[in-house]
Structures are given as C-alpha cells and as structure tokens.
PDB file of C-alpha atoms and ligand atoms in Angstrom:
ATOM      1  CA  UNK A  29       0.000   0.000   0.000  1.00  0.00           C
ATOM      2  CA  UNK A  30       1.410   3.323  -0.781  1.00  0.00           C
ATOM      3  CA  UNK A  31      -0.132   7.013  -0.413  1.00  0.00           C
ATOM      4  CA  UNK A  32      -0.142   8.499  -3.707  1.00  0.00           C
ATOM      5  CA  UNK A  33       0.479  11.853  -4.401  1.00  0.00           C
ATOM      6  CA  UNK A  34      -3.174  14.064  -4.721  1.00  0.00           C
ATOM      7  CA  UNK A  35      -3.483  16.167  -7.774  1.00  0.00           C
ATOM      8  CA  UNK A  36      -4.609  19.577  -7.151  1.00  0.00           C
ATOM      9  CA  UNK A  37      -6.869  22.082  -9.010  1.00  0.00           C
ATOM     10  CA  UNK A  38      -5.388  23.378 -11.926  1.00  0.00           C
ATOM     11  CA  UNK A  39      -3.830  20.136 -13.066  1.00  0.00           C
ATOM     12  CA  UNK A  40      -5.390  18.857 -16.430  1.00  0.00           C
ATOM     13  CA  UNK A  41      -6.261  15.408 -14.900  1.00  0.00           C
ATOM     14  CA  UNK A  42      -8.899  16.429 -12.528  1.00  0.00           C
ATOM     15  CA  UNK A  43     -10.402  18.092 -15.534  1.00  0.00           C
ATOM     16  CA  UNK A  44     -10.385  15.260 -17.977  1.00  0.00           C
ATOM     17  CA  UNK A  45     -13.965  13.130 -18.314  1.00  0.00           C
ATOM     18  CA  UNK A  46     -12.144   9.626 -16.926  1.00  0.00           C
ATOM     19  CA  UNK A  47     -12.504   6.836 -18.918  1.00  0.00           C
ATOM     20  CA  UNK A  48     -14.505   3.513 -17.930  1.00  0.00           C
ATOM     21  CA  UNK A  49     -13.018   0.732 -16.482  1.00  0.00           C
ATOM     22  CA  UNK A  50     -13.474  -3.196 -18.276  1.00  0.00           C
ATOM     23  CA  UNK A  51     -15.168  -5.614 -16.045  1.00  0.00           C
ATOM     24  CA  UNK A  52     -11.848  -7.283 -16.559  1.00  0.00           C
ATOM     25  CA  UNK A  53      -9.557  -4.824 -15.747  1.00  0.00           C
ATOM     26  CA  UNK A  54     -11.510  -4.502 -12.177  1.00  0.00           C
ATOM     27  CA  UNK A  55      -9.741  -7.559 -10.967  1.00  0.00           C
ATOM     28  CA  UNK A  56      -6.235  -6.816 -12.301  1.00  0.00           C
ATOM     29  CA  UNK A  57      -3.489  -6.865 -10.118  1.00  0.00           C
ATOM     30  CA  UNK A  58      -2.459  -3.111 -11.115  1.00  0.00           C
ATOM     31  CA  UNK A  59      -6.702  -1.876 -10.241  1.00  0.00           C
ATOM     32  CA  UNK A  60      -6.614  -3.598  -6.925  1.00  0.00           C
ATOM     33  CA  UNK A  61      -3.382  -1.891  -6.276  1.00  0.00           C
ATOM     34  CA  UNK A  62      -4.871   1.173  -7.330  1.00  0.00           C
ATOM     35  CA  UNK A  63      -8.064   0.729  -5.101  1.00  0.00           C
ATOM     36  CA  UNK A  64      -5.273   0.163  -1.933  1.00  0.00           C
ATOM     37  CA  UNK A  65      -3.395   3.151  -2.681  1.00  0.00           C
ATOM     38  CA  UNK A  66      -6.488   5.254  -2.864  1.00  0.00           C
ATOM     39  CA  UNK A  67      -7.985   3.877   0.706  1.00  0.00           C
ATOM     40  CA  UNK A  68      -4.379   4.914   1.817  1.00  0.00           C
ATOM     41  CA  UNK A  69      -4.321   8.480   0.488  1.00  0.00           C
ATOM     42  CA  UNK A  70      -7.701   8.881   1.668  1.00  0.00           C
ATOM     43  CA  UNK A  71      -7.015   7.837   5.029  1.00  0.00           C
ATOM     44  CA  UNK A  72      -3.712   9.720   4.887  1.00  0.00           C
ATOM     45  CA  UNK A  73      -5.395  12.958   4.172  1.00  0.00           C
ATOM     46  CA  UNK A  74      -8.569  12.929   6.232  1.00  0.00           C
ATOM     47  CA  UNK A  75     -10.813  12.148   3.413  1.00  0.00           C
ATOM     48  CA  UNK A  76     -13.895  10.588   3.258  1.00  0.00           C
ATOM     49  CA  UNK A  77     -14.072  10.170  -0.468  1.00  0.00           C
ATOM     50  CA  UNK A  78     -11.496  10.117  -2.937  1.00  0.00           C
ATOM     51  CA  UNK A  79     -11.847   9.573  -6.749  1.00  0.00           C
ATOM     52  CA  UNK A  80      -8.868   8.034  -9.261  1.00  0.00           C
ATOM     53  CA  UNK A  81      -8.138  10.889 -11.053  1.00  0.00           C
ATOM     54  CA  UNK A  82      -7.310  12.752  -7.696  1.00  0.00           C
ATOM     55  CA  UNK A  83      -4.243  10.811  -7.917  1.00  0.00           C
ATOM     56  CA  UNK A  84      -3.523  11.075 -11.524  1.00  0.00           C
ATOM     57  CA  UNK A  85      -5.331   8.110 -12.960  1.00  0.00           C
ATOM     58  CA  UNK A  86      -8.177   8.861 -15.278  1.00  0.00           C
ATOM     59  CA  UNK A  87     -10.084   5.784 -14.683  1.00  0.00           C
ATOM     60  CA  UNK A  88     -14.204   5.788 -13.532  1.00  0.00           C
ATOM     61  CA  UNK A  89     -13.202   4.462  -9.821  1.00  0.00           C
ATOM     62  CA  UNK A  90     -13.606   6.205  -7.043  1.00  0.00           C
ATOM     63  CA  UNK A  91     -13.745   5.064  -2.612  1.00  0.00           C
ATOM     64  CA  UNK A  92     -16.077   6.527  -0.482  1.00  0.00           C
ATOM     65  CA  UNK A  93     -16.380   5.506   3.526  1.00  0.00           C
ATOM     66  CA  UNK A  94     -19.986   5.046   4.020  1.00  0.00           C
ATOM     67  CA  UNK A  95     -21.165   5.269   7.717  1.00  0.00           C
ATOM     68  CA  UNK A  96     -21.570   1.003   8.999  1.00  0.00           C
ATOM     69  CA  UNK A  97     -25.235   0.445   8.651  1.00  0.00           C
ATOM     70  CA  UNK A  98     -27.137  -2.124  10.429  1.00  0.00           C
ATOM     71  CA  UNK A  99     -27.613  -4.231   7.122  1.00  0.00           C
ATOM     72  CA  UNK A 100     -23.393  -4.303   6.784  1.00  0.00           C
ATOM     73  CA  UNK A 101     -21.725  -2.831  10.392  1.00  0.00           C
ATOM     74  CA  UNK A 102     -18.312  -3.897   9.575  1.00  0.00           C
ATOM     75  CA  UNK A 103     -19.186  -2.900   5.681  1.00  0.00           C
ATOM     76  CA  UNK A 104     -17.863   1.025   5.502  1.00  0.00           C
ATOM     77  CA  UNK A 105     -15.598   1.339   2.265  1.00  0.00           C
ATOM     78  CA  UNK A 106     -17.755   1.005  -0.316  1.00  0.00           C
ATOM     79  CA  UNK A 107     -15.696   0.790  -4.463  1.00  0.00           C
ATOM     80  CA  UNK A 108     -17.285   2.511  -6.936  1.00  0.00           C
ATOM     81  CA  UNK A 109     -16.173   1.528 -10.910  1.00  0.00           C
ATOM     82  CA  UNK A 110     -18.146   2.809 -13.827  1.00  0.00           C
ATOM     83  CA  UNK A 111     -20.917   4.578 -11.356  1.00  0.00           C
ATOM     84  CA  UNK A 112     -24.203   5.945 -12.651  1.00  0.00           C
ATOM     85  CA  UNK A 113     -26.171   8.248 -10.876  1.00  0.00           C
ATOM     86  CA  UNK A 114     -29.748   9.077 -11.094  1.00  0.00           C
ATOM     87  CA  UNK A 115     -31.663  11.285  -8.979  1.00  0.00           C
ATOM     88  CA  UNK A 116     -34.796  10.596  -7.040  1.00  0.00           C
ATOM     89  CA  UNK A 117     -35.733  13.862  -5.200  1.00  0.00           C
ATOM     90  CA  UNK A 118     -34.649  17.007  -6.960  1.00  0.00           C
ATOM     91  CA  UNK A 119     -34.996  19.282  -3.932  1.00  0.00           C
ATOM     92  CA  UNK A 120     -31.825  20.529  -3.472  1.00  0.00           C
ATOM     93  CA  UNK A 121     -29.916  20.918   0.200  1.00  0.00           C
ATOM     94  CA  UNK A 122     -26.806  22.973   0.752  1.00  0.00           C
ATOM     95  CA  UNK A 123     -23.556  22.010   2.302  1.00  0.00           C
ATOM     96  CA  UNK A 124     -20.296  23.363   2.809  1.00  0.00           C
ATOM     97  CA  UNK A 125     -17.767  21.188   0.895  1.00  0.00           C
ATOM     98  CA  UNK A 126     -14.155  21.125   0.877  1.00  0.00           C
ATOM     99  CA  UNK A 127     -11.844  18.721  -1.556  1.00  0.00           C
ATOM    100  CA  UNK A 128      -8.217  17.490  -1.149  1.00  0.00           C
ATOM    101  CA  UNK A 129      -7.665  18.890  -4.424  1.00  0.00           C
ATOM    102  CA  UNK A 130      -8.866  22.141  -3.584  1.00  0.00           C
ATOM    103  CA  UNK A 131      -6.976  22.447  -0.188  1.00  0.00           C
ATOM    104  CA  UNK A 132      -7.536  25.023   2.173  1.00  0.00           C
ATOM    105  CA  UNK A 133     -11.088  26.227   0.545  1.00  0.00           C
ATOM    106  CA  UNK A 134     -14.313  25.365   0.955  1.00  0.00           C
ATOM    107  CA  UNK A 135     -17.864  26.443  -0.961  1.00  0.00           C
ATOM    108  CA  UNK A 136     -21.342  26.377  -0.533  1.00  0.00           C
ATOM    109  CA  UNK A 137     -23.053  24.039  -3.104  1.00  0.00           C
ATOM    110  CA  UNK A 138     -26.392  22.727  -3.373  1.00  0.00           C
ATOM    111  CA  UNK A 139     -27.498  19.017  -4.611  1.00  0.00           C
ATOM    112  CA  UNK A 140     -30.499  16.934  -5.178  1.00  0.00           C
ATOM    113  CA  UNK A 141     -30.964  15.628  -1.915  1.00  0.00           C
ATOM    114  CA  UNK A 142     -31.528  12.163  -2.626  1.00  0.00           C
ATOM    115  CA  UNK A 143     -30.138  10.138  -5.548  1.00  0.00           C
ATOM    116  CA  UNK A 144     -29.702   6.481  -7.220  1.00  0.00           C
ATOM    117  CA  UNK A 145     -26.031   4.976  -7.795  1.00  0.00           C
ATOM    118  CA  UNK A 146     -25.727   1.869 -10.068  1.00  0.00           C
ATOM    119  CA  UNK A 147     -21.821   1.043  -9.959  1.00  0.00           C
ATOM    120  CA  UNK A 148     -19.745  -2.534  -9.959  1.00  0.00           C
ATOM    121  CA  UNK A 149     -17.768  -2.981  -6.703  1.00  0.00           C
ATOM    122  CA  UNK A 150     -14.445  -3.935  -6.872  1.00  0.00           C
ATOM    123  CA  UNK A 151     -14.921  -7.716  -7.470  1.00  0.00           C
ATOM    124  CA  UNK A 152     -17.044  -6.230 -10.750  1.00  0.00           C
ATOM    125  CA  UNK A 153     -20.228  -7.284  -9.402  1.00  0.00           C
ATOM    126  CA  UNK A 154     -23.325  -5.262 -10.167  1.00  0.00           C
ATOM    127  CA  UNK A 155     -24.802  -3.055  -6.877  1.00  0.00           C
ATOM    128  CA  UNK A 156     -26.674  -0.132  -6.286  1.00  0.00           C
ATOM    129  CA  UNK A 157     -27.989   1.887  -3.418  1.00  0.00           C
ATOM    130  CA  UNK A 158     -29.839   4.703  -2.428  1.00  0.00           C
ATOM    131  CA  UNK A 159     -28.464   7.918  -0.891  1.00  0.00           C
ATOM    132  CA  UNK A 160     -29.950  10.873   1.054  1.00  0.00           C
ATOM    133  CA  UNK A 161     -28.435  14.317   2.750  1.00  0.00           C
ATOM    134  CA  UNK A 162     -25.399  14.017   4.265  1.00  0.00           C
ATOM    135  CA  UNK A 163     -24.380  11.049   1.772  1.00  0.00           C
ATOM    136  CA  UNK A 164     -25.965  12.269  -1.493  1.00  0.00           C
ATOM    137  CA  UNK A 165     -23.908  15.374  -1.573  1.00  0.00           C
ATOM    138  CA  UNK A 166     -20.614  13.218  -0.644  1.00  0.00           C
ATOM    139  CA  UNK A 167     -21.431  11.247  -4.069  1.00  0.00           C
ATOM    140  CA  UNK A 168     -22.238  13.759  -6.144  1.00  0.00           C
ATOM    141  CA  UNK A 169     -19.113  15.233  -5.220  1.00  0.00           C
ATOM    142  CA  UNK A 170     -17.310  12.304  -5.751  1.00  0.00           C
ATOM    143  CA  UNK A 171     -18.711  11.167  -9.204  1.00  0.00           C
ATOM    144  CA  UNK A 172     -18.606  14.738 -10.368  1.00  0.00           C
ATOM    145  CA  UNK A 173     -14.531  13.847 -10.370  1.00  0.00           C
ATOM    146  CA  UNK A 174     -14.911  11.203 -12.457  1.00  0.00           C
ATOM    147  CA  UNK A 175     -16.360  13.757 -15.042  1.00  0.00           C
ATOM    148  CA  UNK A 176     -13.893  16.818 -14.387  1.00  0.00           C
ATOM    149  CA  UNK A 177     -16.204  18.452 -12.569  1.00  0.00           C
ATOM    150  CA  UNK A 178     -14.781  20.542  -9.122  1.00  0.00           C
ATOM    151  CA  UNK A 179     -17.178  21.222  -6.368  1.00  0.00           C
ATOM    152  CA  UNK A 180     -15.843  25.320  -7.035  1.00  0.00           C
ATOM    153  CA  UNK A 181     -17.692  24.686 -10.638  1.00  0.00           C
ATOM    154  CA  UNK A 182     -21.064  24.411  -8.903  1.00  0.00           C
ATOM    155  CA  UNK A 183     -20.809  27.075  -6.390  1.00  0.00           C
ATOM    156  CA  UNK A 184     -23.730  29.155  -7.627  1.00  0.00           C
ATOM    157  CA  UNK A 185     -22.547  32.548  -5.289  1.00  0.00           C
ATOM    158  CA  UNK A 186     -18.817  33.233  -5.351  1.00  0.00           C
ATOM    159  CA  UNK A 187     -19.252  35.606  -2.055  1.00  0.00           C
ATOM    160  CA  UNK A 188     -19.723  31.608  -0.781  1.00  0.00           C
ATOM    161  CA  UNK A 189     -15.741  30.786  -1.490  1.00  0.00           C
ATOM    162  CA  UNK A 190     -13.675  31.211   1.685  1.00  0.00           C
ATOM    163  CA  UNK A 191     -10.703  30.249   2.864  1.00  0.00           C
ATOM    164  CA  UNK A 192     -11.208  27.423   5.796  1.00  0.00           C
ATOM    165  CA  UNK A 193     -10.003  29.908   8.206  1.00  0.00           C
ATOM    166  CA  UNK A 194     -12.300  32.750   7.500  1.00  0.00           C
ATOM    167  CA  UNK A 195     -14.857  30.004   6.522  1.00  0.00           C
ATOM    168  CA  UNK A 196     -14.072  29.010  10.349  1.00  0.00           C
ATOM    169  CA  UNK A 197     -14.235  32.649  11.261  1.00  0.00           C
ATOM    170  CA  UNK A 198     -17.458  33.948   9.749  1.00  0.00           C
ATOM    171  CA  UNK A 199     -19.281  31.116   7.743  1.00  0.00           C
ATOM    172  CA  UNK A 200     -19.699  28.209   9.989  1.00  0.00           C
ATOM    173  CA  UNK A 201     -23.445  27.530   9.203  1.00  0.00           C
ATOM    174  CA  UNK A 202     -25.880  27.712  11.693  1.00  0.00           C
ATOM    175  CA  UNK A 203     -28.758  25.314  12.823  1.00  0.00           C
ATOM    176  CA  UNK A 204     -31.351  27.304  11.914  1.00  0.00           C
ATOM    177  CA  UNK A 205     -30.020  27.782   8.511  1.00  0.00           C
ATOM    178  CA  UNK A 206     -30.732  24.367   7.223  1.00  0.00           C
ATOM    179  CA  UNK A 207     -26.871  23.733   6.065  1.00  0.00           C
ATOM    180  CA  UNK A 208     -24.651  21.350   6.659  1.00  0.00           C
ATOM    181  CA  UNK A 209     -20.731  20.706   6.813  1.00  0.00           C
ATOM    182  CA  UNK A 210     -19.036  18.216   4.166  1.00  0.00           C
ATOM    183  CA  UNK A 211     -15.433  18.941   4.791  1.00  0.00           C
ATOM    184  CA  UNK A 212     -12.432  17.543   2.480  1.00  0.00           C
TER     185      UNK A 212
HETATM  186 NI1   NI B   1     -13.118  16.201  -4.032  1.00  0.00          NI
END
C-alpha cells in the first residue's frame, strides 16, 4: 500500500472526463493496487471520499467511507467503478464542501438531496444503493470527479468561497439555517 500523491486544481487530470473501467480490468493486479493506494491516500489525508483521477489516474473508480449500517456494520468502504447516478428527489440541500484537491477552501453548493447509484464494486459485481443528505452530496461530489467536474464549478454565489479559516471565522453555518458541513 502506498499514499499516492493528490493532484490539485489546476492540473489537467482532474479536468479530464475519466474513462470507464473493463469488467476485466476490475480484478487486475495493477486496479486492486490502485483501489489500496487510494484507501491509503484517503485515510492519509482525512478524506472521506477520494476519486482516481485525484491521484492522476483517469479511470471511472472512485472510494467513499460510508457510515456502517445495520444491514453491513463492519461494511464502511464502499468501491465505486463505472458509477451511474440518477436522482430521485430534486430538492436541493446545501452544504459546505471542501476537496483534497482544492486544499484550504471550501464552498457552498447545493445538490439533489436524494439520488440512485448503479456502480460494480471492486470484485465487478453489479450493486446499487440509495443515498440521502449528508451522503448524497458526498457522491455527487465524488462522481462529479470522475467527469472533471470541481465542487468550485457548482458554487452558484462566489461571495460563498472562503478560505477554511475565515470560513471558520465567519461562515460556519448555523442550525437554523438548514446547512450542513461536508469537509475535504
Ligand atoms: Ni473532491
């Protein structure tokens, strides 16, 4: 296992639409190492989602750590190759999000609360689940890598950029306004 190096904005890779994986690549020797190195990056850096072309490989793959649930408790890394999203309730919510290839910033973005994945996991087998709030925004943010697409692209008011220190300072959301925190 080996923590990779994270791209950051303004390098072409995060910008490039990634390419899909084959179900028979999923198993290769060099995509499992790839899915290892990402969980250690991740972990490395705090994250709680990473996506492959955050560390220079333009492949549809991307990790996110998924709260235990009572259905899997010891299930919390959840592999996502060739992911498809669809969303079931357009309202939108608002959260704070950060990236670790935008370090240092975060931006207030709004999502369709509750959406549809359809991905194969890392042994290539077909799954899908259902996300809402907190974990809808943390997939759309995710996925949106795998199509060059930066959480800064979808901040719809730029007085809603901040450094995380000022963010700290004078942005912290409060309970009454209905926002939540999403962090790197
Ligand atoms: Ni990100």
């Amino acid at each position: 296992m080996a923590i990779r190096k994270v791209a950051r904005m303004g390098h072409p890779v995060l910008r490039k639409v990634a390419r899909d994986l084959k179900p028979e690549e999923i198993q290769s020797a060099e995509i499992q190492q790839l899915i290892e190195d990402m969980k250690a990056t991740m972990r490395e850096y705090g994250g709680i989602g990473i996506a492959a072309p955050q560390v220079h490989e333009s492949v549809q793959l991307a990790l996110i750590d998924l709260p235990p649930s009572a259905e899997e408790p010891g299930q919390s890394l959840t592999v996502f190759v060739n992911p498809k999203i669809k969303v079931l309730d357009k309202e939108e919510q608002g959260y704070w999000e950060g990236c670790l290839s935008v370090p240092e910033l975060r931006g207030l973005v709004f999502r369709p609360r509750k959406v549809e994945v359809s991905y194969l996991d890392e042994k290539g087998k077909k799954q899908s689940f259902v996300a809402e709030d907190f974990l809808a925004t943390v997939v759309q943010h995710e996925l949106d890598h795998l199509q060059g697409i930066l959480f800064v692209d979808r901040i719809e008011d730029m007085t809603k950029l901040a450094f995380l220190e000022e963010y700290q300072r004078y942005c912290l959301p409060k309970p009454e306004d209905g926002i939540g925190e999403l962090g790197d």
